[in-house]
Amino acid sequence: MKNIRNFCIIAHIDHGKSTLADRLLEFTSTVAEREMQNQLLDNMDLERERGITIKSHAIQMNYHYKGEDYVLNLIDTPGHVDFSYEVSRSIAACEGALLIVDSSQGIEAQTISNLYLAIGNDLEIIPVLNKIDLPHAMPEEVSDQIIELIGCDREDIIHASGKAGIGIEDILAAICERIPAPKGDPTAPLQALIFDSVFNSYRGIEVYFRIFNGTLKKGDKVKFINTGKTYEADEIGVLKLNQEPRQEMSTGNVGYLISGIKNAKEVKVGDTITHVDRPAQGIQGFEDVKPMVFAGIYPVETSEYEELRASMEKLQLNDASLVWEPETSAALGFGFRCGFLGMLHMEIVQERLEREFDMTVITTVPSVQFHAYTTKDKMVKVNAPSEMPDPNYIDHIEEPFIKAQIISKAEFVGPIITLCMDKRGILKNQTYLTSDRVEMTFEMPLAEIVFDFFDKLKTISRGYASLDYELIGFRQSNMVKLDIMLNGEKVDALSAIVHRDKAYDWGKRLCEKLRELLPRQMFEIAIQAAIGQKIIARETVKAMRKNVLAKCYGGDISRKRKLLEKQKKGKKRMRQVGNVEIPQEAFLAVLKLD
Ligand code: GDP
Ligand code: MG
């Protein structure tokens, strides 16, 4: 135990965490060079393509340092704000953290939020100034920022480059010397923290854990404290490049457990594994993940509902943060109302359904959870506009508010404040981190950042601003439900809950957008926006003049068939509502209102 080091790497996205992890794996010969692919820890296709780490993974390295053999467990954490709960559990499994800061960028919002999580868990922080190979690196300036932030000495900061392989040995030395060995009692009742789980179609769910107390042996009867379920530890082991089974694992170590679990809901990140016959207390900090954003997911072909359900179940096996329940929409039929951690998470789920399960789905306008009070103290949770009670019976509505922390170059402060105020934000605080770097804190409605806030922020700051946020609670707001009607028929999937001050503008722009997006059909389509009975905007899509087949009148039959075939393909993501065909883009039109 005295030579075990458990650590994670925290960094703002793109500051070089994955690249640096690769170098550590190489340097400790955990992977041979020929096995090395860039960013080895990001082993999901999607992660590689997007260059981001979606799920946390762990890997064990052996390192010989000053005559001693060390076991270094690296726990990789996702950097995106959507996955902060996973980050927090990974951090809780460690004694130390490498804090990576890109020396050409400086401290960003997620550097700080992850750092606070690490400090909150009493982790030893090793600051690493990364990418010092870059010609425009600003080591002095960024070092000042780091010193200001964590109060370390200048000499504590390691200068490194994951890309050029600089400073790797220094980092490994610091891990051995500065990070404390795990504490705990190997003879005490078992307490192991689940910090991740991965679905394997052959072996069921692999649970990743960190033992805080006690010893786990192969074959032991174990219990997951928060779910109350019991299992047999069929296989336990450590995570190298591949899994290496062990007979026994003890306090301080990190490993995997396989026990024939098929259902992801049984494995909750943050839960504690203990022995059935000698149980311990649960480890603190367990939370059921709370989805922040909700949207409907529907099969394009109504007949594929069961298949979609099966796919969602499988997806949930390795994404415990995805929650869903069946939902029916008058416009879209049978589907699912899903809860996501954020917009990126939503995109990922949709993409995975398509790639890994070959499903073609329609997603509806994302929404946050509103609380509608039908009396002063009777509350209904509204995860979809359709769940909003009749306005006549609503006393008031509350919406989730966040504290948003934005860090930017000083020159963009004006436009950022304007943007946030336009999003109903209130500036609470503004601090200069250095002469050129400003940290701003806003309180704003979550609903306003669900849409295109992040993109806008990036655009107006030319990529220099970073954002992090946390939920601070629910506040009363003047919200209304805005309905869209096509030829007089309400399309429930296009309804949205918006602030009254913005409803007119929203309705008008949405109608205009829909006019662009709805393909012309054989008849005229009236697009209307309404609040209750009141029509607030209207647009018209003119009828189509010719039908496609008319063009090949007299042409040969195979050409006609091809055309029909083509039309059918084009239809893939279309939905018939009444007599109007609606393409997928229309269901997400509100995301692109400008
Ligand atoms: P992560 O998002 O923190 O995991 O960052 P990555 O490791 O994926 O790196 C982000 C980008 O920075 C990639 O294009 C890397 O090639 C590049 N990068 C990473 N480390 C270095 C470095 O030390 N020097 C330079 N010049 N580029 C780097
Ligand atoms: Mg990465």
Tab-separated table of N, CA, C and O in Angstrom, residues 395-497:
chain	number	residue	atom	x	y	z
A	395	ASP	N	-50.556	28.457	-10.352
A	395	ASP	CA	-50.320	29.563	-9.439
A	395	ASP	C	-49.048	30.308	-9.871
A	395	ASP	O	-49.064	31.508	-10.084
A	396	HIS	N	-47.958	29.557	-10.008
A	396	HIS	CA	-46.734	30.163	-10.538
A	396	HIS	C	-45.802	29.062	-11.045
A	396	HIS	O	-45.997	27.882	-10.748
A	397	ILE	N	-44.807	29.470	-11.810
A	397	ILE	CA	-43.855	28.501	-12.373
A	397	ILE	C	-42.449	28.881	-11.938
A	397	ILE	O	-42.089	30.055	-11.917
A	398	GLU	N	-41.674	27.870	-11.597
A	398	GLU	CA	-40.269	28.116	-11.266
A	398	GLU	C	-39.382	27.406	-12.277
A	398	GLU	O	-39.741	26.359	-12.804
A	399	GLU	N	-38.228	28.005	-12.519
A	399	GLU	CA	-37.299	27.384	-13.464
A	399	GLU	C	-35.921	27.276	-12.835
A	399	GLU	O	-35.591	28.039	-11.925
A	400	PRO	N	-35.113	26.323	-13.311
A	400	PRO	CA	-33.780	26.138	-12.731
A	400	PRO	C	-32.845	27.283	-13.090
A	400	PRO	O	-32.813	27.737	-14.235
A	401	PHE	N	-32.100	27.745	-12.111
A	401	PHE	CA	-31.091	28.785	-12.318
A	401	PHE	C	-29.707	28.209	-12.076
A	401	PHE	O	-29.533	27.300	-11.270
A	402	ILE	N	-28.764	28.738	-12.801
A	402	ILE	CA	-27.391	28.288	-12.625
A	402	ILE	C	-26.503	29.464	-12.236
A	402	ILE	O	-26.854	30.623	-12.458
A	403	LYS	N	-25.375	29.105	-11.666
A	403	LYS	CA	-24.305	30.082	-11.514
A	403	LYS	C	-23.320	29.780	-12.628
A	403	LYS	O	-22.793	28.680	-12.703
A	404	ALA	N	-23.153	30.707	-13.532
A	404	ALA	CA	-22.252	30.495	-14.662
A	404	ALA	C	-20.968	31.253	-14.416
A	404	ALA	O	-20.988	32.421	-14.050
A	405	GLN	N	-19.880	30.552	-14.620
A	405	GLN	CA	-18.583	31.180	-14.433
A	405	GLN	C	-17.930	31.255	-15.808
A	405	GLN	O	-17.772	30.243	-16.480
A	406	ILE	N	-17.608	32.460	-16.219
A	406	ILE	CA	-17.027	32.631	-17.547
A	406	ILE	C	-15.673	33.296	-17.397
A	406	ILE	O	-15.536	34.299	-16.691
A	407	ILE	N	-14.695	32.720	-18.054
A	407	ILE	CA	-13.355	33.321	-18.024
A	407	ILE	C	-12.995	33.710	-19.440
A	407	ILE	O	-13.204	32.941	-20.380
A	408	SER	N	-12.487	34.920	-19.596
A	408	SER	CA	-12.236	35.403	-20.938
A	408	SER	C	-11.122	36.441	-20.944
A	408	SER	O	-10.738	36.968	-19.903
A	409	LYS	N	-10.644	36.722	-22.140
A	409	LYS	CA	-9.735	37.853	-22.299
A	409	LYS	C	-10.515	39.133	-22.024
A	409	LYS	O	-11.695	39.223	-22.360
A	410	ALA	N	-9.824	40.123	-21.482
A	410	ALA	CA	-10.509	41.341	-21.066
A	410	ALA	C	-11.264	42.026	-22.211
A	410	ALA	O	-12.351	42.569	-22.013
A	411	GLU	N	-10.701	41.973	-23.420
A	411	GLU	CA	-11.336	42.718	-24.514
A	411	GLU	C	-12.748	42.221	-24.865
A	411	GLU	O	-13.500	42.925	-25.522
A	412	PHE	N	-13.120	41.007	-24.423
A	412	PHE	CA	-14.449	40.485	-24.786
A	412	PHE	C	-15.488	40.668	-23.686
A	412	PHE	O	-16.620	40.203	-23.814
A	413	VAL	N	-15.109	41.328	-22.614
A	413	VAL	CA	-16.023	41.449	-21.480
A	413	VAL	C	-17.347	42.111	-21.869
A	413	VAL	O	-18.422	41.630	-21.524
A	414	GLY	N	-17.261	43.197	-22.661
A	414	GLY	CA	-18.474	43.912	-23.060
A	414	GLY	C	-19.472	43.012	-23.769
A	414	GLY	O	-20.613	42.841	-23.320
A	415	PRO	N	-19.053	42.428	-24.896
A	415	PRO	CA	-19.976	41.551	-25.630
A	415	PRO	C	-20.490	40.376	-24.792
A	415	PRO	O	-21.646	39.974	-24.941
A	416	ILE	N	-19.662	39.847	-23.906
A	416	ILE	CA	-20.117	38.710	-23.103
A	416	ILE	C	-21.217	39.147	-22.142
A	416	ILE	O	-22.241	38.481	-21.989
A	417	ILE	N	-21.030	40.305	-21.535
A	417	ILE	CA	-22.064	40.801	-20.618
A	417	ILE	C	-23.365	41.054	-21.389
A	417	ILE	O	-24.455	40.692	-20.936
A	418	THR	N	-23.238	41.638	-22.577
A	418	THR	CA	-24.438	41.869	-23.394
A	418	THR	C	-25.145	40.554	-23.701
A	418	THR	O	-26.363	40.431	-23.560
A	419	LEU	N	-24.368	39.549	-24.112
A	419	LEU	CA	-24.951	38.254	-24.431
A	419	LEU	C	-25.676	37.654	-23.225
A	419	LEU	O	-26.824	37.214	-23.315
A	420	CYS	N	-25.020	37.703	-22.083
A	420	CYS	CA	-25.622	37.093	-20.898
A	420	CYS	C	-26.869	37.840	-20.447
A	420	CYS	O	-27.837	37.228	-19.998
A	421	MET	N	-26.853	39.166	-20.581
A	421	MET	CA	-28.043	39.907	-20.183
A	421	MET	C	-29.194	39.604	-21.125
A	421	MET	O	-30.343	39.513	-20.716
A	422	ASP	N	-28.857	39.435	-22.401
A	422	ASP	CA	-29.869	39.057	-23.373
A	422	ASP	C	-30.474	37.694	-23.013
A	422	ASP	O	-31.619	37.401	-23.325
A	423	LYS	N	-29.705	36.881	-22.346
A	423	LYS	CA	-30.173	35.560	-21.904
A	423	LYS	C	-30.725	35.626	-20.478
A	423	LYS	O	-30.679	34.640	-19.748
A	424	ARG	N	-31.156	36.765	-20.066
A	424	ARG	CA	-31.745	36.970	-18.749
A	424	ARG	C	-30.757	36.753	-17.614
A	424	ARG	O	-31.132	36.385	-16.506
A	425	GLY	N	-29.483	36.930	-17.909
A	425	GLY	CA	-28.469	36.728	-16.887
A	425	GLY	C	-28.262	37.965	-16.031
A	425	GLY	O	-28.545	39.092	-16.449
A	426	ILE	N	-27.784	37.768	-14.810
A	426	ILE	CA	-27.471	38.871	-13.913
A	426	ILE	C	-25.989	38.757	-13.554
A	426	ILE	O	-25.551	37.713	-13.067
A	427	LEU	N	-25.252	39.817	-13.806
A	427	LEU	CA	-23.823	39.803	-13.475
A	427	LEU	C	-23.660	39.936	-11.970
A	427	LEU	O	-24.146	40.881	-11.364
A	428	LYS	N	-22.998	38.967	-11.360
A	428	LYS	CA	-22.856	38.990	-9.910
A	428	LYS	C	-21.468	39.417	-9.479
A	428	LYS	O	-21.275	39.919	-8.382
A	429	ASN	N	-20.510	39.141	-10.331
A	429	ASN	CA	-19.143	39.376	-9.902
A	429	ASN	C	-18.227	39.442	-11.115
A	429	ASN	O	-18.461	38.790	-12.118
A	430	GLN	N	-17.191	40.256	-10.994
A	430	GLN	CA	-16.237	40.389	-12.089
A	430	GLN	C	-14.866	40.611	-11.473
A	430	GLN	O	-14.665	41.553	-10.725
A	431	THR	N	-13.939	39.709	-11.770
A	431	THR	CA	-12.612	39.782	-11.153
A	431	THR	C	-11.539	39.672	-12.218
A	431	THR	O	-11.646	38.830	-13.115
A	432	TYR	N	-10.517	40.503	-12.104
A	432	TYR	CA	-9.377	40.362	-13.007
A	432	TYR	C	-8.398	39.348	-12.435
A	432	TYR	O	-7.865	39.544	-11.353
A	433	LEU	N	-8.207	38.227	-13.157
A	433	LEU	CA	-7.258	37.210	-12.705
A	433	LEU	C	-5.841	37.704	-12.963
A	433	LEU	O	-4.939	37.512	-12.171
A	434	THR	N	-5.655	38.306	-14.141
A	434	THR	CA	-4.425	39.022	-14.461
A	434	THR	C	-4.904	40.271	-15.192
A	434	THR	O	-6.104	40.474	-15.343
A	435	SER	N	-3.955	41.071	-15.702
A	435	SER	CA	-4.391	42.310	-16.342
A	435	SER	C	-5.255	42.027	-17.567
A	435	SER	O	-6.052	42.853	-17.979
A	436	ASP	N	-5.104	40.835	-18.146
A	436	ASP	CA	-5.798	40.553	-19.391
A	436	ASP	C	-6.866	39.464	-19.279
A	436	ASP	O	-7.484	39.075	-20.248
A	437	ARG	N	-7.039	38.916	-18.088
A	437	ARG	CA	-7.963	37.795	-17.945
A	437	ARG	C	-9.008	38.085	-16.898
A	437	ARG	O	-8.678	38.416	-15.770
A	438	VAL	N	-10.253	37.948	-17.307
A	438	VAL	CA	-11.336	38.331	-16.419
A	438	VAL	C	-12.216	37.136	-16.121
A	438	VAL	O	-12.523	36.337	-17.000
A	439	GLU	N	-12.593	37.029	-14.871
A	439	GLU	CA	-13.542	36.007	-14.483
A	439	GLU	C	-14.852	36.698	-14.148
A	439	GLU	O	-14.882	37.639	-13.367
A	440	MET	N	-15.931	36.228	-14.786
A	440	MET	CA	-17.236	36.826	-14.530
A	440	MET	C	-18.175	35.769	-13.985
A	440	MET	O	-18.131	34.628	-14.425
A	441	THR	N	-18.996	36.152	-13.054
A	441	THR	CA	-19.984	35.216	-12.536
A	441	THR	C	-21.376	35.778	-12.807
A	441	THR	O	-21.648	36.934	-12.489
A	442	PHE	N	-22.212	34.962	-13.413
A	442	PHE	CA	-23.590	35.350	-13.701
A	442	PHE	C	-24.531	34.368	-13.048
A	442	PHE	O	-24.202	33.199	-12.890
A	443	GLU	N	-25.713	34.866	-12.713
A	443	GLU	CA	-26.797	33.946	-12.405
A	443	GLU	C	-27.735	34.007	-13.584
A	443	GLU	O	-28.126	35.091	-14.017
A	444	MET	N	-28.046	32.868	-14.128
A	444	MET	CA	-28.958	32.867	-15.271
A	444	MET	C	-29.800	31.616	-15.326
A	444	MET	O	-29.489	30.610	-14.704
A	445	PRO	N	-30.905	31.696	-16.081
A	445	PRO	CA	-31.754	30.522	-16.205
A	445	PRO	C	-31.040	29.454	-17.042
A	445	PRO	O	-30.455	29.769	-18.073
A	446	LEU	N	-31.110	28.219	-16.573
A	446	LEU	CA	-30.501	27.120	-17.315
A	446	LEU	C	-31.090	27.021	-18.721
A	446	LEU	O	-30.397	26.742	-19.694
A	447	ALA	N	-32.403	27.282	-18.805
A	447	ALA	CA	-33.081	27.170	-20.105
A	447	ALA	C	-32.397	28.013	-21.178
A	447	ALA	O	-32.380	27.647	-22.342
A	448	GLU	N	-31.806	29.126	-20.770
A	448	GLU	CA	-31.211	30.030	-21.747
A	448	GLU	C	-29.863	29.536	-22.262
A	448	GLU	O	-29.410	29.960	-23.310
A	449	ILE	N	-29.207	28.694	-21.510
A	449	ILE	CA	-27.928	28.223	-22.027
A	449	ILE	C	-28.059	26.857	-22.695
A	449	ILE	O	-27.130	26.348	-23.284
A	450	VAL	N	-29.246	26.265	-22.580
A	450	VAL	CA	-29.463	24.962	-23.206
A	450	VAL	C	-29.317	25.071	-24.718
A	450	VAL	O	-28.791	24.193	-25.376
A	451	PHE	N	-29.767	26.162	-25.271
A	451	PHE	CA	-29.753	26.247	-26.722
A	451	PHE	C	-28.379	26.579	-27.278
A	451	PHE	O	-27.479	25.803	-27.143
A	452	ASP	N	-28.219	27.741	-27.835
A	452	ASP	CA	-26.971	27.974	-28.555
A	452	ASP	C	-26.012	28.876	-27.793
A	452	ASP	O	-25.142	29.490	-28.359
A	453	PHE	N	-26.194	28.955	-26.486
A	453	PHE	CA	-25.388	29.892	-25.706
A	453	PHE	C	-23.886	29.663	-25.867
A	453	PHE	O	-23.114	30.583	-26.097
A	454	PHE	N	-23.505	28.409	-25.729
A	454	PHE	CA	-22.081	28.090	-25.743
A	454	PHE	C	-21.439	28.473	-27.080
A	454	PHE	O	-20.362	29.064	-27.120
A	455	ASP	N	-22.133	28.151	-28.170
A	455	ASP	CA	-21.625	28.511	-29.497
A	455	ASP	C	-21.487	30.016	-29.638
A	455	ASP	O	-20.504	30.534	-30.150
A	456	LYS	N	-22.496	30.729	-29.156
A	456	LYS	CA	-22.467	32.192	-29.252
A	456	LYS	C	-21.310	32.765	-28.452
A	456	LYS	O	-20.609	33.660	-28.896
A	457	LEU	N	-21.140	32.208	-27.271
A	457	LEU	CA	-20.059	32.674	-26.404
A	457	LEU	C	-18.709	32.484	-27.088
A	457	LEU	O	-17.851	33.366	-27.078
A	458	LYS	N	-18.545	31.312	-27.706
A	458	LYS	CA	-17.292	31.021	-28.406
A	458	LYS	C	-17.100	31.992	-29.568
A	458	LYS	O	-15.997	32.479	-29.808
A	459	THR	N	-18.176	32.269	-30.280
A	459	THR	CA	-18.075	33.139	-31.440
A	459	THR	C	-17.690	34.565	-31.030
A	459	THR	O	-16.747	35.126	-31.572
A	460	ILE	N	-18.400	35.110	-30.058
A	460	ILE	CA	-18.118	36.508	-29.731
A	460	ILE	C	-16.771	36.678	-29.042
A	460	ILE	O	-16.229	37.768	-29.007
A	461	SER	N	-16.229	35.600	-28.508
A	461	SER	CA	-14.938	35.738	-27.828
A	461	SER	C	-13.823	35.139	-28.674
A	461	SER	O	-12.723	34.919	-28.192
A	462	ARG	N	-14.130	34.873	-29.927
A	462	ARG	CA	-13.207	34.214	-30.852
A	462	ARG	C	-12.554	32.984	-30.220
A	462	ARG	O	-11.370	32.725	-30.367
A	463	GLY	N	-13.378	32.246	-29.482
A	463	GLY	CA	-12.890	30.997	-28.920
A	463	GLY	C	-12.184	31.149	-27.586
A	463	GLY	O	-11.780	30.171	-26.974
A	464	TYR	N	-12.041	32.390	-27.110
A	464	TYR	CA	-11.240	32.603	-25.902
A	464	TYR	C	-11.985	32.467	-24.581
A	464	TYR	O	-11.360	32.375	-23.540
A	465	ALA	N	-13.314	32.481	-24.644
A	465	ALA	CA	-14.036	32.409	-23.374
A	465	ALA	C	-14.351	30.962	-23.029
A	465	ALA	O	-14.608	30.150	-23.902
A	466	SER	N	-14.306	30.653	-21.759
A	466	SER	CA	-14.708	29.316	-21.348
A	466	SER	C	-15.798	29.440	-20.292
A	466	SER	O	-15.901	30.435	-19.584
A	467	LEU	N	-16.600	28.403	-20.228
A	467	LEU	CA	-17.797	28.454	-19.392
A	467	LEU	C	-17.867	27.241	-18.496
A	467	LEU	O	-17.548	26.131	-18.903
A	468	ASP	N	-18.286	27.462	-17.283
A	468	ASP	CA	-18.622	26.353	-16.417
A	468	ASP	C	-19.835	26.783	-15.615
A	468	ASP	O	-20.030	27.965	-15.386
A	469	TYR	N	-20.658	25.816	-15.224
A	469	TYR	CA	-21.832	26.234	-14.460
A	469	TYR	C	-22.264	25.190	-13.461
A	469	TYR	O	-21.923	24.027	-13.579
A	470	GLU	N	-22.993	25.645	-12.482
A	470	GLU	CA	-23.606	24.704	-11.559
A	470	GLU	C	-25.005	25.182	-11.232
A	470	GLU	O	-25.312	26.379	-11.261
A	471	LEU	N	-25.846	24.222	-10.911
A	471	LEU	CA	-27.222	24.528	-10.589
A	471	LEU	C	-27.278	25.190	-9.218
A	471	LEU	O	-26.632	24.730	-8.279
A	472	ILE	N	-28.048	26.289	-9.089
A	472	ILE	CA	-28.146	26.891	-7.759
A	472	ILE	C	-29.562	26.838	-7.199
A	472	ILE	O	-29.794	27.247	-6.076
A	473	GLY	N	-30.524	26.349	-8.001
A	473	GLY	CA	-31.864	26.203	-7.451
A	473	GLY	C	-32.927	26.698	-8.399
A	473	GLY	O	-32.639	27.113	-9.522
A	474	PHE	N	-34.167	26.664	-7.938
A	474	PHE	CA	-35.299	27.063	-8.767
A	474	PHE	C	-35.792	28.445	-8.362
A	474	PHE	O	-35.816	28.774	-7.182
A	475	ARG	N	-36.163	29.245	-9.358
A	475	ARG	CA	-36.681	30.587	-9.083
A	475	ARG	C	-37.918	30.843	-9.916
A	475	ARG	O	-38.031	30.353	-11.039
A	476	GLN	N	-38.781	31.663	-9.344
A	476	GLN	CA	-40.026	31.961	-10.039
A	476	GLN	C	-39.766	32.785	-11.300
A	476	GLN	O	-38.990	33.740	-11.284
A	477	SER	N	-40.415	32.403	-12.407
A	477	SER	CA	-40.264	33.127	-13.662
A	477	SER	C	-41.596	33.154	-14.383
A	477	SER	O	-42.426	32.266	-14.206
A	478	ASN	N	-41.743	34.147	-15.233
A	478	ASN	CA	-42.994	34.280	-15.969
A	478	ASN	C	-42.912	33.482	-17.270
A	478	ASN	O	-42.603	34.016	-18.323
A	479	MET	N	-43.170	32.198	-17.172
A	479	MET	CA	-43.033	31.332	-18.331
A	479	MET	C	-44.403	31.060	-18.964
A	479	MET	O	-45.415	30.996	-18.269
A	480	VAL	N	-44.389	30.890	-20.285
A	480	VAL	CA	-45.623	30.497	-20.969
A	480	VAL	C	-45.318	29.359	-21.928
A	480	VAL	O	-44.194	29.177	-22.372
A	481	LYS	N	-46.383	28.619	-22.234
A	481	LYS	CA	-46.216	27.557	-23.211
A	481	LYS	C	-46.599	28.107	-24.574
A	481	LYS	O	-47.641	28.713	-24.750
A	482	LEU	N	-45.691	27.895	-25.518
A	482	LEU	CA	-45.911	28.385	-26.863
A	482	LEU	C	-46.171	27.181	-27.764
A	482	LEU	O	-45.360	26.258	-27.803
A	483	ASP	N	-47.299	27.204	-28.448
A	483	ASP	CA	-47.633	26.079	-29.320
A	483	ASP	C	-47.458	26.442	-30.779
A	483	ASP	O	-47.595	27.603	-31.168
A	484	ILE	N	-47.148	25.441	-31.570
A	484	ILE	CA	-47.047	25.638	-33.013
A	484	ILE	C	-48.136	24.799	-33.673
A	484	ILE	O	-48.328	23.635	-33.319
A	485	MET	N	-48.831	25.417	-34.626
A	485	MET	CA	-49.871	24.688	-35.345
A	485	MET	C	-49.570	24.685	-36.831
A	485	MET	O	-49.134	25.694	-37.389
A	486	LEU	N	-49.758	23.532	-37.434
A	486	LEU	CA	-49.620	23.425	-38.881
A	486	LEU	C	-50.997	23.116	-39.442
A	486	LEU	O	-51.598	22.130	-39.048
A	487	ASN	N	-51.464	23.964	-40.310
A	487	ASN	CA	-52.828	23.856	-40.818
A	487	ASN	C	-53.830	23.610	-39.698
A	487	ASN	O	-54.670	22.717	-39.757
A	488	GLY	N	-53.680	24.378	-38.660
A	488	GLY	CA	-54.647	24.344	-37.572
A	488	GLY	C	-54.438	23.203	-36.597
A	488	GLY	O	-55.092	23.143	-35.557
A	489	GLU	N	-53.506	22.309	-36.900
A	489	GLU	CA	-53.303	21.176	-36.012
A	489	GLU	C	-52.079	21.404	-35.130
A	489	GLU	O	-50.987	21.681	-35.626
A	490	LYS	N	-52.266	21.279	-33.828
A	490	LYS	CA	-51.168	21.530	-32.901
A	490	LYS	C	-50.127	20.418	-33.017
A	490	LYS	O	-50.454	19.242	-32.983
A	491	VAL	N	-48.865	20.799	-33.180
A	491	VAL	CA	-47.809	19.792	-33.235
A	491	VAL	C	-47.113	19.796	-31.880
A	491	VAL	O	-46.266	20.640	-31.604
A	492	ASP	N	-47.492	18.850	-31.034
A	492	ASP	CA	-47.006	18.904	-29.650
A	492	ASP	C	-45.485	18.892	-29.553
A	492	ASP	O	-44.900	19.518	-28.681
A	493	ALA	N	-44.861	18.202	-30.491
A	493	ALA	CA	-43.404	18.090	-30.424
A	493	ALA	C	-42.698	19.410	-30.731
A	493	ALA	O	-41.496	19.534	-30.528
A	494	LEU	N	-43.418	20.382	-31.223
A	494	LEU	CA	-42.796	21.688	-31.505
A	494	LEU	C	-43.095	22.731	-30.417
A	494	LEU	O	-42.633	23.863	-30.486
A	495	SER	N	-43.879	22.345	-29.439
A	495	SER	CA	-44.186	23.288	-28.358
A	495	SER	C	-42.942	23.569	-27.534
A	495	SER	O	-42.033	22.752	-27.463
A	496	ALA	N	-42.937	24.741	-26.915
A	496	ALA	CA	-41.802	25.071	-26.058
A	496	ALA	C	-42.297	25.916	-24.896
A	496	ALA	O	-43.349	26.562	-24.991
A	497	ILE	N	-41.550	25.899	-23.809
A	497	ILE	CA	-41.871	26.758	-22.679
A	497	ILE	C	-40.860	27.892	-22.698
A	497	ILE	O	-39.661	27.655	-22.639
